[in-house]
């Protein structure tokens, strides 16, 4: 697919992306709901659960008025990166259906190259049914659909080898076919001397594939690792936060851990940097907070900025995303970054 892309734009194959990402191609269906509905439907508030087609229909029927917004963790991160001015490409599988067309249109509309051919037949394009309670907490129910059938043949190893960073989404590790594709992509990136960034995505993914992730880390295949507090505890087996950091600090060149309202931490080169959470007038929807934090951090990282400033960019991007519905930026992120970074940053090193 990328060969066609290069030819159509008269670019040389070695043309370089800042970040190329592989992830679930998902359309989010977002609706507000009372806390009582979460209990009534038997969902774990604030969590993410994989569902089948029948469950997807049942939960959709139980939703109130909803809006459809293209999502997917890695795709959201790229949307933030692209808004900031980075050159990005996305690899993910959609079906040849209406939601697939919605996803493809939306990701290209924000300046991200997306050339993965749509898949014919069943299952349909993935969707995530997101119930947002009055406190802004999101409870996600994901039907992976076509996204779990991403083949290794969808990769262009030359494009991956020419990107500054290969960014991988832990959620996509669950299905066998895309897992094989991501392993191949890691090999391509490493052979080309490129960096590999990985987001652990959710504790439930670690429960299932923690041994795989630990092996990737132990083998030195992950250059930048993103996690939240729960994921850090799950991957290390350490309930104490600092003990969890210590368990990984020598195995991951850049370790980034978000802590919600407590800010975020980065360990790299034996140094520790911390940033406070960015103030938000009202939390509307926490969907995509971690995704946009990664976008802000990676944007600073590819520009060679120090970890403290990268963390601050992440905090600013995360604060913007939780101030409205959906996981794609609505504000002018570059202008917002300039304004916020002009202030004295609340950073501890």
CSV table of N, CA and C in Angstrom, one decimal, residues 61-163:
chain,number,residue,atom,x,y,z
A,61,UNK,N,-28.3,-0.8,22.0
A,61,UNK,CA,-29.7,-0.6,22.2
A,61,UNK,C,-30.0,0.0,23.5
A,62,UNK,N,-29.1,-0.2,24.5
A,62,UNK,CA,-29.3,0.4,25.9
A,62,UNK,C,-28.7,1.8,26.0
A,63,UNK,N,-28.0,2.3,25.0
A,63,UNK,CA,-27.4,3.6,25.0
A,63,UNK,C,-28.5,4.7,24.8
A,64,UNK,N,-28.2,5.8,25.3
A,64,UNK,CA,-29.0,7.0,25.0
A,64,UNK,C,-28.5,7.6,23.7
A,65,UNK,N,-28.9,8.8,23.4
A,65,UNK,CA,-28.4,9.5,22.2
A,65,UNK,C,-26.8,9.5,22.1
A,66,UNK,N,-26.3,9.1,21.0
A,66,UNK,CA,-24.8,8.9,20.9
A,66,UNK,C,-24.3,9.6,19.7
A,67,UNK,N,-23.0,9.8,19.8
A,67,UNK,CA,-22.2,10.4,18.6
A,67,UNK,C,-21.2,9.5,18.2
A,68,UNK,N,-20.9,9.4,16.9
A,68,UNK,CA,-19.9,8.5,16.3
A,68,UNK,C,-18.6,9.4,16.1
A,69,UNK,N,-17.5,8.9,16.7
A,69,UNK,CA,-16.2,9.7,16.5
A,69,UNK,C,-15.1,8.6,16.3
A,70,UNK,N,-14.4,8.8,15.2
A,70,UNK,CA,-13.3,7.8,14.9
A,70,UNK,C,-12.3,7.8,16.1
A,71,UNK,N,-11.9,6.6,16.5
A,71,UNK,CA,-11.0,6.4,17.6
A,71,UNK,C,-10.0,5.4,17.4
A,72,UNK,N,-9.7,4.6,18.4
A,72,UNK,CA,-8.6,3.7,18.4
A,72,UNK,C,-7.4,4.3,19.0
A,73,UNK,N,-6.8,3.6,20.0
A,73,UNK,CA,-5.8,4.2,20.8
A,73,UNK,C,-4.6,4.8,20.0
A,74,UNK,N,-4.0,4.0,19.2
A,74,UNK,CA,-2.8,4.5,18.4
A,74,UNK,C,-3.3,5.6,17.4
A,75,UNK,N,-4.4,5.4,16.8
A,75,UNK,CA,-4.9,6.4,15.8
A,75,UNK,C,-5.2,7.7,16.5
A,76,UNK,N,-5.7,7.7,17.8
A,76,UNK,CA,-5.9,8.9,18.5
A,76,UNK,C,-4.6,9.6,18.8
A,77,UNK,N,-3.5,8.8,19.1
A,77,UNK,CA,-2.2,9.4,19.4
A,77,UNK,C,-1.7,10.1,18.1
A,78,UNK,N,-1.9,9.4,17.0
A,78,UNK,CA,-1.4,10.0,15.7
A,78,UNK,C,-2.2,11.3,15.4
A,79,UNK,N,-3.5,11.3,15.7
A,79,UNK,CA,-4.3,12.5,15.5
A,79,UNK,C,-3.7,13.7,16.3
A,80,UNK,N,-3.3,13.5,17.5
A,80,UNK,CA,-2.7,14.5,18.3
A,80,UNK,C,-1.3,14.9,17.7
A,81,UNK,N,-0.5,14.0,17.3
A,81,UNK,CA,0.8,14.3,16.7
A,81,UNK,C,0.6,15.1,15.5
A,82,UNK,N,-0.3,14.7,14.6
A,82,UNK,CA,-0.5,15.4,13.4
A,82,UNK,C,-1.0,16.8,13.6
A,83,UNK,N,-1.9,17.0,14.6
A,83,UNK,CA,-2.3,18.3,14.9
A,83,UNK,C,-1.2,19.2,15.4
A,84,UNK,N,-0.2,18.6,16.0
A,84,UNK,CA,1.0,19.4,16.4
A,84,UNK,C,2.0,19.6,15.3
A,85,UNK,N,1.8,18.9,14.2
A,85,UNK,CA,2.7,19.2,13.0
A,85,UNK,C,3.6,18.0,12.7
A,86,UNK,N,3.5,16.9,13.3
A,86,UNK,CA,4.3,15.7,13.0
A,86,UNK,C,3.8,15.0,11.7
A,87,UNK,N,4.7,14.4,11.0
A,87,UNK,CA,4.3,13.6,9.8
A,87,UNK,C,4.1,12.2,10.3
A,88,UNK,N,2.9,11.6,10.0
A,88,UNK,CA,2.5,10.3,10.6
A,88,UNK,C,1.8,9.5,9.5
A,89,UNK,N,1.9,8.2,9.8
A,89,UNK,CA,1.1,7.2,9.0
A,89,UNK,C,0.6,6.1,9.9
A,90,UNK,N,-0.6,5.6,9.5
A,90,UNK,CA,-1.3,4.6,10.4
A,90,UNK,C,-1.5,3.3,9.6
A,91,UNK,N,-1.4,2.2,10.3
A,91,UNK,CA,-1.7,0.9,9.7
A,91,UNK,C,-2.7,0.3,10.6
A,92,UNK,N,-3.9,0.0,10.0
A,92,UNK,CA,-5.0,-0.7,10.8
A,92,UNK,C,-6.1,-1.2,9.8
A,93,UNK,N,-6.8,-2.2,10.3
A,93,UNK,CA,-7.8,-2.8,9.4
A,93,UNK,C,-9.2,-2.4,9.6
A,94,UNK,N,-9.9,-1.9,8.6
A,94,UNK,CA,-11.3,-1.6,8.6
A,94,UNK,C,-12.0,-2.6,7.6
A,95,UNK,N,-13.3,-2.7,7.7
A,95,UNK,CA,-14.1,-3.4,6.7
A,95,UNK,C,-14.6,-2.5,5.7
A,96,UNK,N,-15.0,-3.0,4.6
A,96,UNK,CA,-15.6,-2.3,3.5
A,96,UNK,C,-17.1,-2.0,3.8
A,97,UNK,N,-17.3,-1.1,4.8
A,97,UNK,CA,-18.6,-0.7,5.2
A,97,UNK,C,-18.7,0.7,5.6
A,98,UNK,N,-19.8,1.2,6.1
A,98,UNK,CA,-20.0,2.6,6.4
A,98,UNK,C,-19.0,3.1,7.4
A,99,UNK,N,-18.9,2.4,8.5
A,99,UNK,CA,-18.0,2.8,9.6
A,99,UNK,C,-16.6,2.8,9.1
A,100,UNK,N,-16.2,1.8,8.3
A,100,UNK,CA,-14.9,1.8,7.7
A,100,UNK,C,-14.6,3.0,6.9
A,101,UNK,N,-15.6,3.5,6.1
A,101,UNK,CA,-15.4,4.7,5.4
A,101,UNK,C,-15.3,5.9,6.3
A,102,UNK,N,-16.1,5.9,7.4
A,102,UNK,CA,-16.0,7.0,8.3
A,102,UNK,C,-14.6,7.1,8.9
A,103,UNK,N,-14.0,5.9,9.3
A,103,UNK,CA,-12.7,5.9,9.9
A,103,UNK,C,-11.7,6.4,8.9
A,104,UNK,N,-11.7,5.9,7.7
A,104,UNK,CA,-10.7,6.3,6.7
A,104,UNK,C,-10.8,7.7,6.4
A,105,UNK,N,-12.0,8.3,6.2
A,105,UNK,CA,-12.1,9.7,6.0
A,105,UNK,C,-11.5,10.5,7.1
A,106,UNK,N,-11.9,10.2,8.3
A,106,UNK,CA,-11.5,11.0,9.5
A,106,UNK,C,-10.0,11.0,9.7
A,107,UNK,N,-9.4,9.9,9.5
A,107,UNK,CA,-7.9,9.9,9.8
A,107,UNK,C,-7.1,10.6,8.7
A,108,UNK,N,-7.6,10.5,7.5
A,108,UNK,CA,-6.9,11.2,6.4
A,108,UNK,C,-7.2,12.7,6.5
A,109,UNK,N,-8.4,13.0,7.0
A,109,UNK,CA,-8.8,14.5,7.1
A,109,UNK,C,-7.9,15.2,8.0
A,110,UNK,N,-7.2,14.5,9.0
A,110,UNK,CA,-6.3,15.2,9.9
A,110,UNK,C,-4.9,15.1,9.5
A,111,UNK,N,-4.6,14.7,8.2
A,111,UNK,CA,-3.3,14.7,7.7
A,111,UNK,C,-2.5,13.5,7.9
A,112,UNK,N,-3.1,12.4,8.2
A,112,UNK,CA,-2.4,11.1,8.5
A,112,UNK,C,-2.5,10.2,7.3
A,113,UNK,N,-1.4,9.7,6.8
A,113,UNK,CA,-1.4,8.7,5.7
A,113,UNK,C,-2.0,7.4,6.1
A,114,UNK,N,-3.0,6.9,5.4
A,114,UNK,CA,-3.7,5.7,5.8
A,114,UNK,C,-4.0,5.0,4.5
A,115,UNK,N,-3.4,3.9,4.2
A,115,UNK,CA,-3.5,3.2,2.9
A,115,UNK,C,-3.8,1.7,3.1
A,116,UNK,N,-4.1,1.2,4.3
A,116,UNK,CA,-4.5,-0.2,4.4
A,116,UNK,C,-5.8,-0.5,3.7
A,117,UNK,N,-5.8,-1.4,2.8
A,117,UNK,CA,-7.0,-1.7,2.0
A,117,UNK,C,-8.1,-2.3,2.9
A,118,UNK,N,-9.3,-1.8,2.7
A,118,UNK,CA,-10.5,-2.3,3.4
A,118,UNK,C,-10.7,-3.8,3.2
A,119,UNK,N,-11.2,-4.5,4.2
A,119,UNK,CA,-11.4,-5.9,4.1
A,119,UNK,C,-12.9,-6.2,3.7
A,120,UNK,N,-13.0,-7.1,2.8
A,120,UNK,CA,-14.3,-7.5,2.3
A,120,UNK,C,-15.0,-8.4,3.2
A,121,UNK,N,-16.4,-8.3,3.3
A,121,UNK,CA,-17.2,-9.3,4.1
A,121,UNK,C,-17.2,-9.0,5.6
A,122,UNK,N,-17.6,-10.1,6.3
A,122,UNK,CA,-17.7,-10.0,7.7
A,122,UNK,C,-16.3,-10.3,8.3
A,123,UNK,N,-16.1,-9.8,9.6
A,123,UNK,CA,-16.9,-9.0,10.4
A,123,UNK,C,-16.8,-7.5,10.0
A,124,UNK,N,-17.7,-6.7,10.5
A,124,UNK,CA,-17.7,-5.3,10.2
A,124,UNK,C,-16.6,-4.5,10.9
A,125,UNK,N,-16.5,-3.3,10.6
A,125,UNK,CA,-15.5,-2.4,11.2
A,125,UNK,C,-15.7,-2.4,12.7
A,126,UNK,N,-14.6,-2.3,13.4
A,126,UNK,CA,-14.6,-2.3,14.9
A,126,UNK,C,-15.3,-1.1,15.4
A,127,UNK,N,-16.0,-1.2,16.6
A,127,UNK,CA,-16.5,-0.1,17.2
A,127,UNK,C,-16.4,-0.2,18.7
A,128,UNK,N,-16.3,0.9,19.4
A,128,UNK,CA,-16.2,0.9,20.9
A,128,UNK,C,-17.4,1.7,21.4
A,129,UNK,N,-18.2,1.0,22.2
A,129,UNK,CA,-19.4,1.7,22.8
A,129,UNK,C,-18.9,2.2,24.2
A,130,UNK,N,-18.9,3.5,24.3
A,130,UNK,CA,-18.4,4.2,25.4
A,130,UNK,C,-19.5,4.9,26.2
A,131,UNK,N,-19.7,4.5,27.5
A,131,UNK,CA,-20.7,5.1,28.4
A,131,UNK,C,-19.9,6.1,29.3
A,132,UNK,N,-20.4,7.3,29.2
A,132,UNK,CA,-19.7,8.4,30.0
A,132,UNK,C,-20.6,8.8,31.2
A,133,UNK,N,-20.1,8.6,32.4
A,133,UNK,CA,-20.9,9.0,33.6
A,133,UNK,C,-20.7,10.5,33.9
A,134,UNK,N,-21.6,11.0,34.8
A,134,UNK,CA,-21.5,12.5,35.1
A,134,UNK,C,-20.1,13.0,35.6
A,135,UNK,N,-19.3,12.1,36.1
A,135,UNK,CA,-18.0,12.5,36.6
A,135,UNK,C,-16.9,12.5,35.5
A,136,UNK,N,-17.4,12.2,34.2
A,136,UNK,CA,-16.5,12.2,33.1
A,136,UNK,C,-15.8,10.9,32.9
A,137,UNK,N,-16.0,9.9,33.8
A,137,UNK,CA,-15.4,8.6,33.6
A,137,UNK,C,-16.0,7.8,32.5
A,138,UNK,N,-15.1,7.2,31.7
A,138,UNK,CA,-15.6,6.4,30.5
A,138,UNK,C,-15.5,4.9,30.8
A,139,UNK,N,-16.5,4.2,30.4
A,139,UNK,CA,-16.6,2.7,30.5
A,139,UNK,C,-16.7,2.2,29.1
A,140,UNK,N,-15.7,1.5,28.6
A,140,UNK,CA,-15.6,1.1,27.2
A,140,UNK,C,-15.9,-0.3,27.0
A,141,UNK,N,-16.6,-0.6,25.9
A,141,UNK,CA,-17.0,-1.9,25.5
A,141,UNK,C,-16.6,-2.1,24.0
A,142,UNK,N,-15.6,-2.9,23.7
A,142,UNK,CA,-15.0,-2.9,22.4
A,142,UNK,C,-15.3,-4.2,21.6
A,143,UNK,N,-15.9,-4.0,20.4
A,143,UNK,CA,-16.1,-5.1,19.5
A,143,UNK,C,-15.0,-4.9,18.4
A,144,UNK,N,-14.0,-5.8,18.4
A,144,UNK,CA,-12.8,-5.6,17.6
A,144,UNK,C,-13.1,-5.8,16.1
A,145,UNK,N,-14.1,-6.6,15.7
A,145,UNK,CA,-14.5,-6.7,14.3
A,145,UNK,C,-13.3,-6.9,13.4
A,146,UNK,N,-13.3,-6.2,12.3
A,146,UNK,CA,-12.3,-6.4,11.3
A,146,UNK,C,-10.9,-6.0,11.7
A,147,UNK,N,-10.8,-5.2,12.8
A,147,UNK,CA,-9.4,-4.8,13.2
A,147,UNK,C,-8.5,-5.9,13.6
A,148,UNK,N,-9.2,-7.1,14.1
A,148,UNK,CA,-8.4,-8.2,14.5
A,148,UNK,C,-7.9,-9.1,13.4
A,149,UNK,N,-8.1,-8.7,12.2
A,149,UNK,CA,-7.6,-9.4,11.0
A,149,UNK,C,-6.6,-8.7,10.2
A,150,UNK,N,-5.8,-7.8,10.8
A,150,UNK,CA,-4.8,-7.1,10.1
A,150,UNK,C,-3.7,-8.1,9.8
A,151,UNK,N,-3.4,-8.2,8.5
A,151,UNK,CA,-2.3,-9.2,8.1
A,151,UNK,C,-1.0,-8.5,8.0
A,152,UNK,N,0.1,-9.4,8.1
A,152,UNK,CA,1.4,-8.8,8.0
A,152,UNK,C,1.7,-8.3,6.6
A,153,UNK,N,0.9,-8.7,5.6
A,153,UNK,CA,1.0,-8.2,4.2
A,153,UNK,C,0.6,-6.8,4.1
A,154,UNK,N,-0.1,-6.2,5.1
A,154,UNK,CA,-0.5,-4.8,5.1
A,154,UNK,C,0.7,-3.9,5.4
A,155,UNK,N,1.8,-4.5,5.9
A,155,UNK,CA,2.9,-3.7,6.3
A,155,UNK,C,3.8,-3.3,5.1
A,156,UNK,N,4.4,-2.2,5.2
A,156,UNK,CA,5.5,-1.9,4.2
A,156,UNK,C,6.8,-1.6,5.1
A,157,UNK,N,7.7,-2.6,5.0
A,157,UNK,CA,8.8,-2.6,5.9
A,157,UNK,C,9.8,-1.4,5.5
A,158,UNK,N,9.7,-1.0,4.3
A,158,UNK,CA,10.6,0.2,3.9
A,158,UNK,C,10.1,1.4,4.6
A,159,UNK,N,8.7,1.6,4.7
A,159,UNK,CA,8.1,2.8,5.3
A,159,UNK,C,8.4,2.7,6.8
A,160,UNK,N,8.3,1.5,7.4
A,160,UNK,CA,8.6,1.4,8.8
A,160,UNK,C,10.0,1.7,9.1
A,161,UNK,N,10.9,1.2,8.3
A,161,UNK,CA,12.3,1.4,8.5
A,161,UNK,C,12.7,2.9,8.3
A,162,UNK,N,11.9,3.6,7.6
A,162,UNK,CA,12.2,5.0,7.4
A,162,UNK,C,11.5,6.0,8.4
A,163,UNK,N,10.8,5.4,9.3
A,163,UNK,CA,10.1,6.3,10.3
A,163,UNK,C,10.9,6.4,11.6
